[in-house]
PDB file of C-alpha atoms in Angstrom:
ATOM      1  CA  GLY A   1      26.540  83.432 -15.793  1.00 75.00           C
ATOM      2  CA  ARG A   2      27.473  79.806 -15.512  1.00 78.00           C
ATOM      3  CA  HIS A   3      31.226  80.473 -15.594  1.00 80.00           C
ATOM      4  CA  ASP A   4      30.915  82.968 -12.713  1.00 88.00           C
ATOM      5  CA  ALA A   5      29.043  80.384 -10.646  1.00 90.00           C
ATOM      6  CA  LEU A   6      31.738  77.812 -11.405  1.00 90.00           C
ATOM      7  CA  ARG A   7      34.455  80.255 -10.353  1.00 94.00           C
ATOM      8  CA  VAL A   8      32.615  81.053  -7.085  1.00 95.00           C
ATOM      9  CA  LEU A   9      32.218  77.340  -6.326  1.00 93.00           C
ATOM     10  CA  ALA A  10      35.873  76.568  -7.100  1.00 96.00           C
ATOM     11  CA  ASP A  11      37.069  79.547  -5.041  1.00 97.00           C
ATOM     12  CA  HIS A  12      34.893  78.492  -2.105  1.00 96.00           C
ATOM     13  CA  LEU A  13      36.204  74.924  -2.262  1.00 95.00           C
ATOM     14  CA  ILE A  14      39.805  76.092  -2.398  1.00 97.00           C
ATOM     15  CA  ASP A  15      39.388  78.652   0.383  1.00 97.00           C
ATOM     16  CA  SER A  16      37.405  76.408   2.732  1.00 97.00           C
ATOM     17  CA  ALA A  17      38.914  72.966   2.200  1.00 96.00           C
ATOM     18  CA  LEU A  18      42.196  73.297   0.288  1.00 97.00           C
ATOM     19  CA  PRO A  19      43.649  76.728   1.127  1.00 97.00           C
ATOM     20  CA  GLU A  20      47.184  75.585   0.259  1.00 97.00           C
ATOM     21  CA  LEU A  21      46.113  75.566  -3.399  1.00 97.00           C
ATOM     22  CA  ARG A  22      45.596  79.333  -3.321  1.00 97.00           C
ATOM     23  CA  ALA A  23      49.404  79.748  -3.357  1.00 97.00           C
ATOM     24  CA  GLU A  24      49.717  77.710  -6.564  1.00 97.00           C
ATOM     25  CA  PRO A  25      50.405  79.647  -9.792  1.00 96.00           C
ATOM     26  CA  GLN A  26      47.200  78.169 -11.278  1.00 97.00           C
ATOM     27  CA  PRO A  27      44.865  77.368  -8.368  1.00 98.00           C
ATOM     28  CA  TYR A  28      42.083  75.942 -10.580  1.00 98.00           C
ATOM     29  CA  PHE A  29      44.543  73.635 -12.312  1.00 98.00           C
ATOM     30  CA  ALA A  30      45.826  72.611  -8.862  1.00 98.00           C
ATOM     31  CA  LEU A  31      42.244  71.983  -7.705  1.00 98.00           C
ATOM     32  CA  LEU A  32      41.514  69.709 -10.645  1.00 98.00           C
ATOM     33  CA  ARG A  33      44.809  67.853 -10.201  1.00 98.00           C
ATOM     34  CA  GLU A  34      44.178  67.417  -6.458  1.00 98.00           C
ATOM     35  CA  THR A  35      40.652  66.160  -7.162  1.00 97.00           C
ATOM     36  CA  THR A  36      42.077  63.729  -9.712  1.00 98.00           C
ATOM     37  CA  LEU A  37      44.684  62.390  -7.276  1.00 98.00           C
ATOM     38  CA  ARG A  38      42.158  62.063  -4.457  1.00 98.00           C
ATOM     39  CA  THR A  39      39.716  60.274  -6.736  1.00 97.00           C
ATOM     40  CA  ALA A  40      42.415  57.862  -7.922  1.00 98.00           C
ATOM     41  CA  ARG A  41      43.390  57.036  -4.328  1.00 98.00           C
ATOM     42  CA  LEU A  42      39.737  56.629  -3.298  1.00 96.00           C
ATOM     43  CA  VAL A  43      38.931  54.225  -6.129  1.00 97.00           C
ATOM     44  CA  ALA A  44      42.134  52.276  -5.378  1.00 98.00           C
ATOM     45  CA  ALA A  45      41.004  51.954  -1.743  1.00 96.00           C
ATOM     46  CA  TRP A  46      37.622  50.643  -2.929  1.00 95.00           C
ATOM     47  CA  GLN A  47      39.353  48.089  -5.145  1.00 96.00           C
ATOM     48  CA  ALA A  48      41.692  46.934  -2.379  1.00 96.00           C
ATOM     49  CA  ALA A  49      38.757  46.506   0.004  1.00 94.00           C
ATOM     50  CA  GLY A  50      36.591  44.709  -2.547  1.00 94.00           C
ATOM     51  CA  PHE A  51      34.019  47.510  -2.496  1.00 94.00           C
ATOM     52  CA  CYS A  52      31.657  47.820  -5.425  1.00 93.00           C
ATOM     53  CA  HIS A  53      30.015  51.238  -5.746  1.00 92.00           C
ATOM     54  CA  GLY A  54      26.553  51.052  -7.261  1.00 90.00           C
ATOM     55  CA  LEU A  55      26.104  54.537  -8.664  1.00 89.00           C
ATOM     56  CA  MET A  56      29.390  56.114  -9.725  1.00 90.00           C
ATOM     57  CA  ASN A  57      28.033  58.825 -11.986  1.00 87.00           C
ATOM     58  CA  THR A  58      29.640  62.260 -11.809  1.00 88.00           C
ATOM     59  CA  ASP A  59      27.182  63.719  -9.323  1.00 85.00           C
ATOM     60  CA  SER A  60      27.960  60.888  -6.888  1.00 86.00           C
ATOM     61  CA  MET A  61      31.621  61.858  -6.703  1.00 87.00           C
ATOM     62  CA  SER A  62      33.176  64.534  -4.528  1.00 90.00           C
ATOM     63  CA  MET A  63      35.926  66.960  -5.493  1.00 91.00           C
ATOM     64  CA  LEU A  64      37.429  66.221  -2.075  1.00 92.00           C
ATOM     65  CA  GLY A  65      37.844  62.545  -2.945  1.00 87.00           C
ATOM     66  CA  LEU A  66      35.093  61.362  -0.645  1.00 84.00           C
ATOM     67  CA  THR A  67      32.668  58.578  -1.365  1.00 75.00           C
ATOM     68  CA  MET A  68      29.004  59.515  -1.357  1.00 73.00           C
ATOM     69  CA  ASP A  69      25.633  58.397  -2.711  1.00 72.00           C
ATOM     70  CA  HIS A  70      26.672  54.809  -3.343  1.00 73.00           C
ATOM     71  CA  GLY A  71      23.226  53.744  -4.408  1.00 77.00           C
ATOM     72  CA  PRO A  72      23.098  50.005  -3.874  1.00 88.00           C
ATOM     73  CA  PHE A  73      26.621  48.890  -3.030  1.00 90.00           C
ATOM     74  CA  ALA A  74      28.339  45.662  -2.122  1.00 90.00           C
ATOM     75  CA  PHE A  75      31.512  44.186  -0.783  1.00 91.00           C
ATOM     76  CA  LEU A  76      32.707  41.273  -2.877  1.00 89.00           C
ATOM     77  CA  GLU A  77      32.221  38.023  -1.078  1.00 88.00           C
ATOM     78  CA  GLY A  78      32.399  35.377  -3.791  1.00 91.00           C
ATOM     79  CA  PHE A  79      34.863  37.342  -5.911  1.00 93.00           C
ATOM     80  CA  ASP A  80      33.545  38.289  -9.318  1.00 94.00           C
ATOM     81  CA  ALA A  81      35.587  40.991 -11.038  1.00 94.00           C
ATOM     82  CA  HIS A  82      32.520  41.908 -13.080  1.00 94.00           C
ATOM     83  CA  ARG A  83      30.218  42.159 -10.080  1.00 93.00           C
ATOM     84  CA  VAL A  84      27.542  44.848 -10.361  1.00 93.00           C
ATOM     85  CA  SER A  85      25.905  45.922  -7.135  1.00 92.00           C
ATOM     86  CA  ASN A  86      23.082  47.970  -8.653  1.00 92.00           C
ATOM     87  CA  PRO A  87      20.278  45.924 -10.259  1.00 92.00           C
ATOM     88  CA  ALA A  88      19.495  48.920 -12.492  1.00 92.00           C
ATOM     89  CA  ASP A  89      23.020  48.710 -13.995  1.00 93.00           C
ATOM     90  CA  ALA A  90      22.333  45.900 -16.469  1.00 92.00           C
ATOM     91  CA  ALA A  91      25.146  47.107 -18.752  1.00 94.00           C
ATOM     92  CA  GLY A  92      27.722  46.809 -15.951  1.00 93.00           C
ATOM     93  CA  LEU A  93      28.820  50.440 -16.200  1.00 94.00           C
ATOM     94  CA  TYR A  94      29.806  50.436 -12.515  1.00 94.00           C
ATOM     95  CA  ALA A  95      31.042  46.862 -12.178  1.00 95.00           C
ATOM     96  CA  TRP A  96      33.939  46.376  -9.775  1.00 95.00           C
ATOM     97  CA  SER A  97      36.376  45.944 -12.686  1.00 96.00           C
ATOM     98  CA  ALA A  98      35.059  49.104 -14.389  1.00 97.00           C
ATOM     99  CA  GLN A  99      35.415  51.400 -11.370  1.00 96.00           C
ATOM    100  CA  PRO A 100      38.983  52.594 -12.098  1.00 97.00           C
ATOM    101  CA  GLY A 101      38.015  53.737 -15.595  1.00 97.00           C
ATOM    102  CA  VAL A 102      34.821  55.354 -14.372  1.00 97.00           C
ATOM    103  CA  GLY A 103      36.767  57.360 -11.808  1.00 97.00           C
ATOM    104  CA  GLU A 104      39.088  58.584 -14.546  1.00 98.00           C
ATOM    105  CA  ARG A 105      36.176  59.449 -16.866  1.00 97.00           C
ATOM    106  CA  ASN A 106      34.494  61.363 -14.059  1.00 96.00           C
ATOM    107  CA  CYS A 107      37.662  63.415 -13.567  1.00 97.00           C
ATOM    108  CA  ALA A 108      37.754  64.083 -17.322  1.00 97.00           C
ATOM    109  CA  ALA A 109      34.120  65.236 -17.172  1.00 96.00           C
ATOM    110  CA  LEU A 110      35.037  67.600 -14.342  1.00 96.00           C
ATOM    111  CA  ALA A 111      37.960  68.872 -16.424  1.00 97.00           C
ATOM    112  CA  GLN A 112      35.555  69.589 -19.278  1.00 96.00           C
ATOM    113  CA  ALA A 113      33.269  71.506 -16.925  1.00 94.00           C
ATOM    114  CA  MET A 114      36.231  73.444 -15.503  1.00 96.00           C
ATOM    115  CA  LEU A 115      37.664  74.301 -18.916  1.00 96.00           C
ATOM    116  CA  PRO A 116      36.607  77.988 -18.684  1.00 95.00           C
ATOM    117  CA  LEU A 117      38.691  78.267 -15.490  1.00 96.00           C
ATOM    118  CA  LEU A 118      41.648  76.320 -16.849  1.00 96.00           C
ATOM    119  CA  GLY A 119      42.088  78.112 -20.126  1.00 89.00           C
ATOM    120  CA  SER A 120      43.082  75.268 -22.423  1.00 95.00           C
ATOM    121  CA  VAL A 121      42.291  71.674 -23.240  1.00 96.00           C
ATOM    122  CA  GLU A 122      45.991  70.885 -22.768  1.00 97.00           C
ATOM    123  CA  ASP A 123      45.869  72.184 -19.182  1.00 97.00           C
ATOM    124  CA  ALA A 124      42.728  70.147 -18.524  1.00 97.00           C
ATOM    125  CA  ARG A 125      44.377  66.988 -19.863  1.00 97.00           C
ATOM    126  CA  ALA A 126      47.557  67.665 -17.909  1.00 98.00           C
ATOM    127  CA  ALA A 127      45.622  68.046 -14.653  1.00 98.00           C
ATOM    128  CA  VAL A 128      43.845  64.695 -15.145  1.00 98.00           C
ATOM    129  CA  SER A 129      46.806  62.808 -16.625  1.00 98.00           C
ATOM    130  CA  PRO A 130      48.252  61.526 -13.308  1.00 98.00           C
ATOM    131  CA  TYR A 131      45.074  59.539 -12.536  1.00 98.00           C
ATOM    132  CA  ARG A 132      46.248  56.120 -13.813  1.00 98.00           C
ATOM    133  CA  ARG A 133      49.693  56.377 -12.233  1.00 98.00           C
ATOM    134  CA  ALA A 134      48.260  57.483  -8.894  1.00 98.00           C
ATOM    135  CA  PHE A 135      45.559  54.798  -8.973  1.00 98.00           C
ATOM    136  CA  THR A 136      48.032  52.018  -9.795  1.00 97.00           C
ATOM    137  CA  ALA A 137      50.606  53.146  -7.218  1.00 97.00           C
ATOM    138  CA  GLU A 138      47.987  53.358  -4.456  1.00 98.00           C
ATOM    139  CA  LEU A 139      46.314  50.058  -5.350  1.00 97.00           C
ATOM    140  CA  GLU A 140      49.662  48.272  -5.417  1.00 96.00           C
ATOM    141  CA  ARG A 141      50.670  49.861  -2.094  1.00 96.00           C
ATOM    142  CA  LEU A 142      47.412  48.745  -0.485  1.00 97.00           C
ATOM    143  CA  LEU A 143      47.613  45.232  -1.930  1.00 96.00           C
ATOM    144  CA  ARG A 144      51.208  44.836  -0.748  1.00 96.00           C
ATOM    145  CA  ALA A 145      50.056  45.865   2.729  1.00 96.00           C
ATOM    146  CA  ARG A 146      47.111  43.445   2.630  1.00 94.00           C
ATOM    147  CA  LEU A 147      49.409  40.605   1.564  1.00 94.00           C
ATOM    148  CA  GLY A 148      52.112  41.504   4.080  1.00 94.00           C
ATOM    149  CA  LEU A 149      54.741  42.245   1.443  1.00 94.00           C
ATOM    150  CA  ALA A 150      57.354  44.453   3.066  1.00 90.00           C
ATOM    151  CA  VAL A 151      59.025  45.735  -0.094  1.00 91.00           C
ATOM    152  CA  GLN A 152      57.996  46.577  -3.629  1.00 92.00           C
ATOM    153  CA  GLY A 153      59.064  43.950  -6.128  1.00 90.00           C
ATOM    154  CA  ASP A 154      59.383  43.899  -9.898  1.00 91.00           C
ATOM    155  CA  ALA A 155      56.887  41.027 -10.127  1.00 93.00           C
ATOM    156  CA  ASP A 156      54.207  42.593  -7.900  1.00 94.00           C
ATOM    157  CA  ARG A 157      51.896  43.443 -10.816  1.00 93.00           C
ATOM    158  CA  VAL A 158      52.121  39.865 -12.120  1.00 95.00           C
ATOM    159  CA  LEU A 159      51.388  38.563  -8.622  1.00 95.00           C
ATOM    160  CA  PHE A 160      48.350  40.840  -8.208  1.00 96.00           C
ATOM    161  CA  ASP A 161      46.948  40.037 -11.645  1.00 95.00           C
ATOM    162  CA  GLY A 162      47.358  36.322 -10.993  1.00 95.00           C
ATOM    163  CA  LEU A 163      45.792  36.658  -7.572  1.00 95.00           C
ATOM    164  CA  PHE A 164      42.714  38.408  -8.951  1.00 94.00           C
ATOM    165  CA  ALA A 165      42.421  35.809 -11.722  1.00 95.00           C
ATOM    166  CA  LEU A 166      42.490  32.995  -9.136  1.00 95.00           C
ATOM    167  CA  LEU A 167      40.003  34.764  -6.881  1.00 95.00           C
ATOM    168  CA  HIS A 168      37.680  35.284  -9.849  1.00 94.00           C
ATOM    169  CA  GLU A 169      38.045  31.733 -11.155  1.00 95.00           C
ATOM    170  CA  ASN A 170      37.316  30.219  -7.743  1.00 96.00           C
ATOM    171  CA  ARG A 171      34.797  32.828  -6.555  1.00 95.00           C
ATOM    172  CA  ALA A 172      36.816  33.006  -3.348  1.00 95.00           C
ATOM    173  CA  ASP A 173      35.598  35.295  -0.594  1.00 93.00           C
ATOM    174  CA  PHE A 174      37.597  38.497  -1.077  1.00 92.00           C
ATOM    175  CA  THR A 175      37.708  39.553   2.577  1.00 89.00           C
ATOM    176  CA  LEU A 176      38.305  36.091   4.006  1.00 91.00           C
ATOM    177  CA  PHE A 177      41.113  35.476   1.527  1.00 92.00           C
ATOM    178  CA  PHE A 178      43.066  38.395   2.933  1.00 88.00           C
TER     179      PHE A 178
END
């Protein structure tokens, strides 16, 4: 039934796109973890570029960490952290500032769907747990590069938070600022 179809899909994805995962002790766990890490890095890249996805529901995300089916999208010009690029998204579900959390929730939804292949809720949670760390590390790496900071500093997070607050307060053009 449905679980067999899920297994066939996961096996095909591993064999065709991520064959190195076949050698893992738990290839389905490894697939979910890899999807989680790729999604975290993708959403961090969107944030660093000022990209606002318009339709970030689960079926618009790829297990390979690719962006697809953006719906209406935008690049932030006058920076507004709560910018929504899809007029149909009146609640701001996919606002620029919400994108990191949506990416994580989408990975959790995938984990729920993959539960029959993973075996336990604990394994599902463990596979998705590195999302926040990976997202933050990648976003900070990209922002340091955009700002020309050669080394990681203890105050980087404070600098980035302050920078985004100033950009938001002044509605500065995101791309031109950098």
